[in-house]
Amino acid sequence: MEQQVRLEGHVTAEEVRRSPYLYLPVPVPPRASRLHLAYSYSEPVTAPFGMGPGNTVDIGIFDPRGREFLDAAGFRGWSGASKREFFIAPHEATPGYIRGPIFPGDWHVVLGVERVNPEGVRYEVTVNLTLDERDPPPADEPASAADPPPARSGRAPPSRAGPARWLKGDLHCHTIHSDGLNTVDELVANAIERGLDFLAVTDHNTNTHHEDLSRLSHLPITLIPGEEVTTYWGHANMWGLREWIDFRCADSESMQAVQRFVLQKGGLISVNHPKSIGPPWLFEGWSGYPCMEVWQAPWRFYNWESLERWDGMLVAGERVVAVGGSDVHSIPPKPPRHPHGLANPCTWVYAEGGPSEESILAAIRKGHVFISDDPNGARLTLTAAADPSTAPTAVGALRTGSDGRFEVMMGDTLEAAEGQRVTCRAWTNGGMDRRLWLICDGLPLD
């Protein structure tokens, strides 16, 4: 038996300015075994990449277990504006949505109005519920022990022992679980073909792709669960947590609350593509983020703006690690959405203890990172040592490299007394006919 709920209305531009999120209650009776939703809205943006006039209305849904900010136990999925319909059932769901029991009670469709015309936007939502004649499974149990819903939390797999070495990978890409065109399997296979050591999949505002990453964890590549926390004032990548991270931030205070939540849980969070075509970072707060995506997609895509922002933070005394990410949304055989692929750019990390999620994220936290335009692009590392022969007698124990070794690298702190000479060594592999700049306190060294 089918039951239908229709919701329609109009949101003014002033209402959107007060809050971009609208919650529409959907009463779900007992015995519901499938929920299918379709929606539409007036004058959608039609220009590529969301440019030009028109409205953009995103969609997601919460079940009766709750939708409180940062503690929304009822989160069941989000697809932004990339899908006009989706379904949820006990054993399967549209990618981006969490399969499992259709709990009775008030579900809430959430509409997020990213862009709105001055006259506002009209919306129509149709929810079709399939009702079984038999009793559903108990609400506190998965629909099938052999087919449980994706885990909401957990720990990274244990580290694999091995020597410290440089690893290359991509920290930013998307799949069919949000607005990408490829499956997780296709992206992972391509990453292995490209010789990458690690890949982070960071779909927008959902964590349903984490289950696929876990399923593929036996492959010869380290797969890192992530989420691009996508707000209407800026994007941030989260890595290393196996739970959904809330994105419903409408001011700097709520974004800082998300930042604290991720860091307290042991995850890593990065400001993404802070440049004019990023989309840009419009929140007032910049401090407290361990890293920043200084290079997203090919360099010509205005990445010098991100570099300038990062350099300014360093000059101001902030310790922020620069990372890169391709932000790929499609690779062959799917139609191209961007003129580049995975690992353009490529992030390199010096991982201690072998290739593992734990060692890779630890290396990023330490700043043991550099970025190249491609996995085969020019490589650049910087090491340094303080000369003990130029130090005063009461210097104390310093990592001086007295044995001739350069014992600190980019991201490390080297303590040197006043007047003590510090020697830096830049090592490159490739980069012929390019210029190398050494910057000190915001100025190039002679």
XYZ file of C-alpha atoms in Angstrom:
446
model
C 0.000 0.000 0.000
C 1.210 3.512 -0.812
C 0.692 6.729 1.125
C 1.640 10.124 -0.271
C 2.514 13.385 1.467
C 2.754 16.599 -0.564
C 4.443 19.719 0.750
C 4.658 23.043 -1.042
C 5.334 26.637 -0.154
C 7.229 29.836 -0.810
C 10.365 31.128 0.893
C 11.148 34.836 0.706
C 14.620 36.267 0.284
C 14.295 37.884 3.713
C 13.510 34.518 5.338
C 16.598 33.019 3.680
C 18.743 35.849 5.045
C 17.524 35.033 8.557
C 18.159 31.294 8.131
C 18.979 29.317 4.970
C 17.486 26.077 6.355
C 13.808 25.159 6.299
C 12.451 22.015 8.038
C 9.305 20.352 6.718
C 7.671 17.675 8.946
C 6.599 14.419 7.315
C 4.456 12.106 9.500
C 5.490 8.493 8.937
C 3.083 5.820 10.238
C 4.036 2.383 11.567
C 4.627 -0.374 9.010
C 6.419 1.975 6.591
C 9.101 0.002 4.702
C 10.270 2.492 2.077
C 10.428 6.267 1.711
C 10.762 7.880 -1.725
C 11.073 11.646 -2.094
C 11.047 13.910 -5.161
C 11.237 17.696 -5.168
C 11.372 20.690 -7.467
C 11.664 24.458 -7.111
C 11.150 27.567 -9.195
C 13.727 29.050 -11.573
C 16.690 26.788 -10.832
C 20.149 27.950 -11.846
C 20.997 26.494 -15.255
C 24.448 27.977 -15.928
C 27.520 25.717 -15.427
C 28.982 25.473 -11.898
C 25.977 27.254 -10.401
C 26.836 30.581 -11.981
C 24.312 33.080 -13.316
C 20.810 33.998 -12.105
C 18.325 31.650 -10.488
C 17.646 29.673 -7.327
C 19.549 26.768 -5.774
C 17.739 24.650 -3.179
C 19.505 21.698 -1.530
C 17.807 18.788 0.209
C 18.367 16.252 2.995
C 16.344 14.430 5.639
C 16.302 13.519 9.355
C 14.334 10.718 11.010
C 12.475 11.049 14.371
C 15.616 10.357 16.457
C 16.605 14.026 16.363
C 17.987 16.898 14.292
C 19.745 19.064 16.879
C 22.872 20.853 15.651
C 26.017 18.775 16.289
C 23.923 16.024 17.895
C 21.555 14.936 15.139
C 21.108 11.221 15.770
C 18.376 11.197 13.140
C 20.535 12.255 10.180
C 19.655 10.022 7.208
C 21.318 11.810 4.310
C 21.970 14.863 2.171
C 22.367 15.283 -1.579
C 22.556 19.052 -1.979
C 21.049 20.003 -5.331
C 22.658 17.108 -7.221
C 19.655 14.733 -7.016
C 16.006 15.590 -7.586
C 14.826 12.393 -5.873
C 16.045 9.745 -3.459
C 14.807 6.736 -1.504
C 15.556 5.073 1.831
C 14.684 1.443 2.656
C 15.888 -1.072 5.254
C 18.438 -2.782 2.965
C 19.363 -0.072 0.453
C 19.228 3.643 -0.193
C 20.277 6.244 -2.742
C 24.018 6.990 -2.343
C 24.359 9.809 0.153
C 21.475 8.445 2.259
C 21.611 5.884 5.074
C 19.651 2.665 4.676
C 17.894 1.205 7.706
C 14.536 1.079 9.477
C 11.847 3.575 8.516
C 11.064 4.668 12.062
C 7.500 5.830 12.736
C 7.038 9.431 13.810
C 7.843 12.858 12.388
C 10.655 12.877 9.859
C 11.936 16.275 8.721
C 12.902 17.178 5.195
C 15.538 19.928 5.310
C 15.721 22.409 2.450
C 18.868 24.507 2.266
C 18.513 27.622 0.124
C 21.964 28.402 -1.221
C 20.863 31.039 -3.736
C 17.553 32.863 -4.004
C 16.100 35.418 -6.391
C 14.807 38.706 -4.921
C 11.219 37.456 -5.314
C 12.013 34.286 -3.370
C 11.571 30.653 -4.388
C 8.655 28.223 -4.528
C 9.161 24.544 -3.691
C 7.203 21.306 -4.057
C 8.093 18.087 -2.207
C 6.360 14.743 -2.740
C 6.993 11.878 -0.301
C 5.708 8.412 -1.172
C 5.638 5.884 1.661
C 5.324 2.137 1.096
C 3.343 0.531 3.922
C 3.650 -3.190 4.664
C 0.754 -5.269 5.930
C 3.103 -7.173 8.226
C 4.858 -5.772 11.286
C 8.239 -4.104 10.613
C 11.422 -5.330 12.383
C 12.053 -3.883 15.874
C 13.135 -0.263 15.621
C 16.220 -0.747 17.798
C 17.688 -3.462 15.527
C 19.174 -3.296 12.024
C 16.888 -4.532 9.283
C 19.151 -7.548 8.780
C 22.109 -8.817 10.743
C 23.818 -9.576 7.439
C 23.068 -6.147 6.017
C 23.446 -3.529 8.796
C 23.312 0.204 8.174
C 26.665 1.999 7.855
C 28.488 2.586 11.122
C 28.316 6.141 12.436
C 31.580 6.014 14.349
C 34.683 3.949 14.898
C 38.449 4.001 14.856
C 40.990 3.864 12.089
C 42.473 0.470 11.219
C 45.745 -0.267 13.030
C 48.980 1.114 11.610
C 51.185 -1.088 9.487
C 54.838 -1.104 10.527
C 57.403 0.156 8.066
C 60.196 2.680 7.538
C 59.559 6.394 7.364
C 59.179 7.563 3.778
C 57.451 10.050 1.527
C 53.942 9.037 0.422
C 51.871 10.698 -2.291
C 48.129 11.064 -2.542
C 45.004 13.172 -2.943
C 43.091 14.662 -0.016
C 39.963 15.922 -1.789
C 37.572 14.185 -4.208
C 33.880 13.376 -4.681
C 31.740 10.404 -5.747
C 28.122 9.512 -6.471
C 27.514 9.772 -2.726
C 27.322 13.549 -3.248
C 27.743 15.458 -6.538
C 30.440 13.334 -8.194
C 29.813 11.081 -11.197
C 32.022 8.107 -10.284
C 31.641 5.321 -7.772
C 34.121 4.972 -4.923
C 35.429 1.821 -6.623
C 36.212 3.744 -9.822
C 38.103 6.505 -7.997
C 40.090 4.024 -5.911
C 41.020 1.966 -8.982
C 42.200 5.127 -10.753
C 44.229 6.207 -7.717
C 46.013 2.842 -7.700
C 46.674 3.131 -11.451
C 48.228 6.548 -10.843
C 50.540 5.076 -8.232
C 49.062 6.936 -5.276
C 49.816 5.732 -1.758
C 46.691 7.250 -0.187
C 43.327 8.708 -1.137
C 40.840 10.658 0.970
C 37.249 10.675 -0.264
C 35.446 13.770 1.002
C 31.859 13.775 -0.195
C 29.715 16.782 0.679
C 27.871 16.660 4.007
C 27.473 12.879 4.181
C 29.434 9.851 5.353
C 27.766 7.020 3.436
C 30.882 6.578 1.282
C 32.822 5.479 4.383
C 31.259 2.036 4.091
C 32.698 1.630 0.583
C 36.128 2.714 1.800
C 35.999 0.098 4.534
C 34.987 -2.556 2.003
C 38.011 -1.684 -0.165
C 40.522 -1.449 2.689
C 42.328 -4.619 1.546
C 43.612 -2.893 -1.616
C 47.235 -1.644 -1.902
C 46.387 1.962 -1.012
C 45.536 3.720 2.251
C 41.934 4.976 2.122
C 41.075 7.853 4.441
C 37.443 8.620 5.369
C 36.535 12.264 5.036
C 33.711 14.717 4.593
C 33.660 18.128 2.988
C 31.681 20.195 5.468
C 29.922 22.341 2.878
C 28.281 25.501 4.178
C 27.008 28.560 2.334
C 29.898 30.644 3.691
C 32.816 28.291 3.092
C 33.934 24.679 2.868
C 36.172 22.645 5.190
C 37.569 19.152 4.758
C 37.418 16.746 7.698
C 39.564 13.601 7.766
C 39.904 10.640 10.073
C 36.498 10.378 11.771
C 33.969 7.687 10.997
C 30.845 9.650 11.763
C 28.768 12.346 10.143
C 29.842 15.930 10.840
C 27.148 18.608 10.894
C 27.352 21.302 8.221
C 24.422 23.561 9.148
C 26.568 26.558 10.014
C 25.145 30.017 9.425
C 27.696 32.102 11.344
C 31.305 32.017 12.540
C 30.333 30.740 16.006
C 28.636 27.628 14.658
C 31.544 26.935 12.281
C 33.976 27.212 15.187
C 31.799 24.759 17.113
C 32.199 22.272 14.254
C 35.954 22.890 14.270
C 36.170 22.159 18.001
C 33.958 19.082 17.632
C 36.228 17.557 14.980
C 39.479 18.326 16.800
C 38.199 17.061 20.159
C 37.178 13.802 18.483
C 40.725 13.378 17.143
C 39.985 14.292 13.535
C 41.743 16.791 11.318
C 40.033 19.778 9.676
C 41.185 22.121 6.912
C 39.914 25.374 5.414
C 39.213 24.593 1.758
C 40.089 26.673 -1.334
C 40.007 30.161 0.256
C 39.931 31.970 -3.092
C 37.459 33.902 -5.200
C 36.338 30.879 -7.252
C 36.730 28.399 -4.387
C 33.894 28.992 -3.341
C 35.613 31.465 -0.991
C 35.848 31.329 2.791
C 33.494 34.058 4.095
C 33.521 33.251 7.821
C 35.273 35.779 10.052
C 37.262 33.146 11.944
C 40.507 31.789 10.465
C 42.369 30.680 13.583
C 42.445 27.185 15.022
C 42.486 25.239 11.768
C 45.561 22.974 11.654
C 45.832 23.152 7.875
C 44.609 24.953 4.776
C 44.023 23.834 1.209
C 46.490 26.182 -0.468
C 46.342 24.384 -3.829
C 43.051 23.080 -5.253
C 42.827 21.830 -8.856
C 45.315 23.184 -11.453
C 47.392 26.158 -10.305
C 45.788 28.484 -12.862
C 42.497 28.258 -10.972
C 43.428 31.297 -8.824
C 45.476 29.321 -6.317
C 47.827 32.262 -5.847
C 45.009 33.861 -3.836
C 45.025 30.923 -1.408
C 48.819 31.023 -1.235
C 48.742 34.720 -0.358
C 46.205 34.092 2.422
C 48.315 31.247 3.839
C 51.523 33.295 3.685
C 49.807 36.157 5.484
C 48.763 33.819 8.293
C 52.353 32.562 8.650
C 53.681 36.110 8.838
C 51.084 36.842 11.529
C 52.474 33.972 13.617
C 49.854 31.330 12.815
C 51.123 27.769 12.346
C 49.051 26.429 9.456
C 50.079 23.482 7.296
C 49.596 23.862 3.532
C 47.909 20.915 1.782
C 46.528 20.319 -1.693
C 43.599 18.469 -3.239
C 42.238 17.890 -6.724
C 38.541 18.336 -5.807
C 37.803 15.908 -8.640
C 34.123 15.286 -9.441
C 34.528 12.987 -12.446
C 37.111 10.851 -14.232
C 36.796 8.676 -17.351
C 34.709 6.920 -18.424
C 32.269 9.456 -16.983
C 31.882 12.826 -18.773
C 34.537 15.366 -17.731
C 33.440 18.127 -15.386
C 36.910 19.614 -14.931
C 40.087 19.582 -17.045
C 42.083 17.536 -14.532
C 42.113 14.273 -12.631
C 43.092 12.766 -9.310
C 46.275 14.068 -7.664
C 46.304 17.308 -9.647
C 47.748 18.588 -7.371
C 49.436 15.816 -5.387
C 50.083 16.071 -1.649
C 53.221 14.358 -0.303
C 53.623 13.475 3.390
C 56.610 12.077 5.279
C 54.960 9.204 7.130
C 56.725 7.458 10.000
C 55.914 3.828 10.706
C 54.634 2.842 7.303
C 51.634 3.794 5.160
C 48.546 4.078 7.315
C 45.761 6.540 7.947
C 47.245 7.295 11.366
C 50.768 7.994 10.079
C 49.548 10.109 7.154
C 47.348 12.344 9.318
C 50.124 12.584 11.919
C 52.531 13.770 9.220
C 50.058 16.468 8.150
C 49.684 17.642 11.738
C 53.485 17.957 11.978
C 53.682 19.876 8.707
C 55.849 17.232 7.035
C 54.173 18.029 3.723
C 54.866 19.419 0.283
C 52.688 19.733 -2.829
C 53.450 19.013 -6.479
C 51.295 19.605 -9.531
C 51.189 15.876 -10.356
C 52.375 12.564 -8.881
C 55.314 12.806 -11.294
C 55.813 16.536 -10.814
C 58.779 18.336 -9.280
C 59.495 17.354 -5.680
C 60.858 19.825 -3.144
C 61.922 19.303 0.476
C 63.580 21.612 2.976
C 65.790 20.560 5.885
C 67.779 22.630 8.375
C 70.352 22.416 11.186
C 71.903 24.873 13.626
C 75.712 25.035 13.588
C 77.033 24.238 17.104
C 80.337 25.988 16.392
C 78.561 29.364 16.275
C 76.480 28.838 19.419
C 77.202 30.411 22.846
C 78.491 27.972 25.460
C 75.223 27.976 27.459
C 72.919 27.036 24.621
C 71.787 23.741 26.105
C 70.659 20.701 24.150
C 69.689 21.626 20.599
C 69.019 19.535 17.544
C 72.119 20.912 15.885
C 73.001 18.294 13.344
C 76.502 18.017 14.828
C 76.928 14.683 13.066
C 76.472 16.404 9.724
C 72.847 15.393 9.342
C 70.037 17.869 8.760
C 67.679 16.728 11.489
C 64.635 18.969 11.034
C 62.371 19.394 8.028
C 59.527 21.674 7.026
C 56.942 21.800 9.779
C 59.488 21.223 12.565
C 60.719 23.853 15.024
C 64.437 24.564 15.203
C 65.632 26.412 18.290
C 68.776 28.456 17.752
C 70.421 30.955 20.069
C 71.005 34.539 19.038
C 73.972 34.676 16.716
C 73.914 30.968 15.984
C 74.074 30.129 12.297
C 71.280 28.044 10.783
C 71.935 26.170 7.567
C 69.043 25.219 5.284
C 69.190 22.722 2.469
C 66.587 22.624 -0.313
C 66.432 19.373 -2.274
C 64.626 19.097 -5.576
C 63.829 16.299 -7.980
C 62.663 17.773 -11.264
C 61.643 21.365 -11.724
C 64.123 22.212 -14.464
C 63.824 25.832 -15.655
C 61.721 26.793 -12.639
C 62.555 29.325 -9.944
C 63.027 28.426 -6.282
C 62.109 31.026 -3.655
C 63.101 30.865 0.016
C 60.822 33.099 2.092
C 61.744 34.388 5.544
C 59.272 36.514 7.534
C 57.274 37.118 4.398
C 60.216 38.298 2.290
C 62.380 36.407 -0.258
C 65.904 35.674 0.877
C 68.751 36.962 -1.291
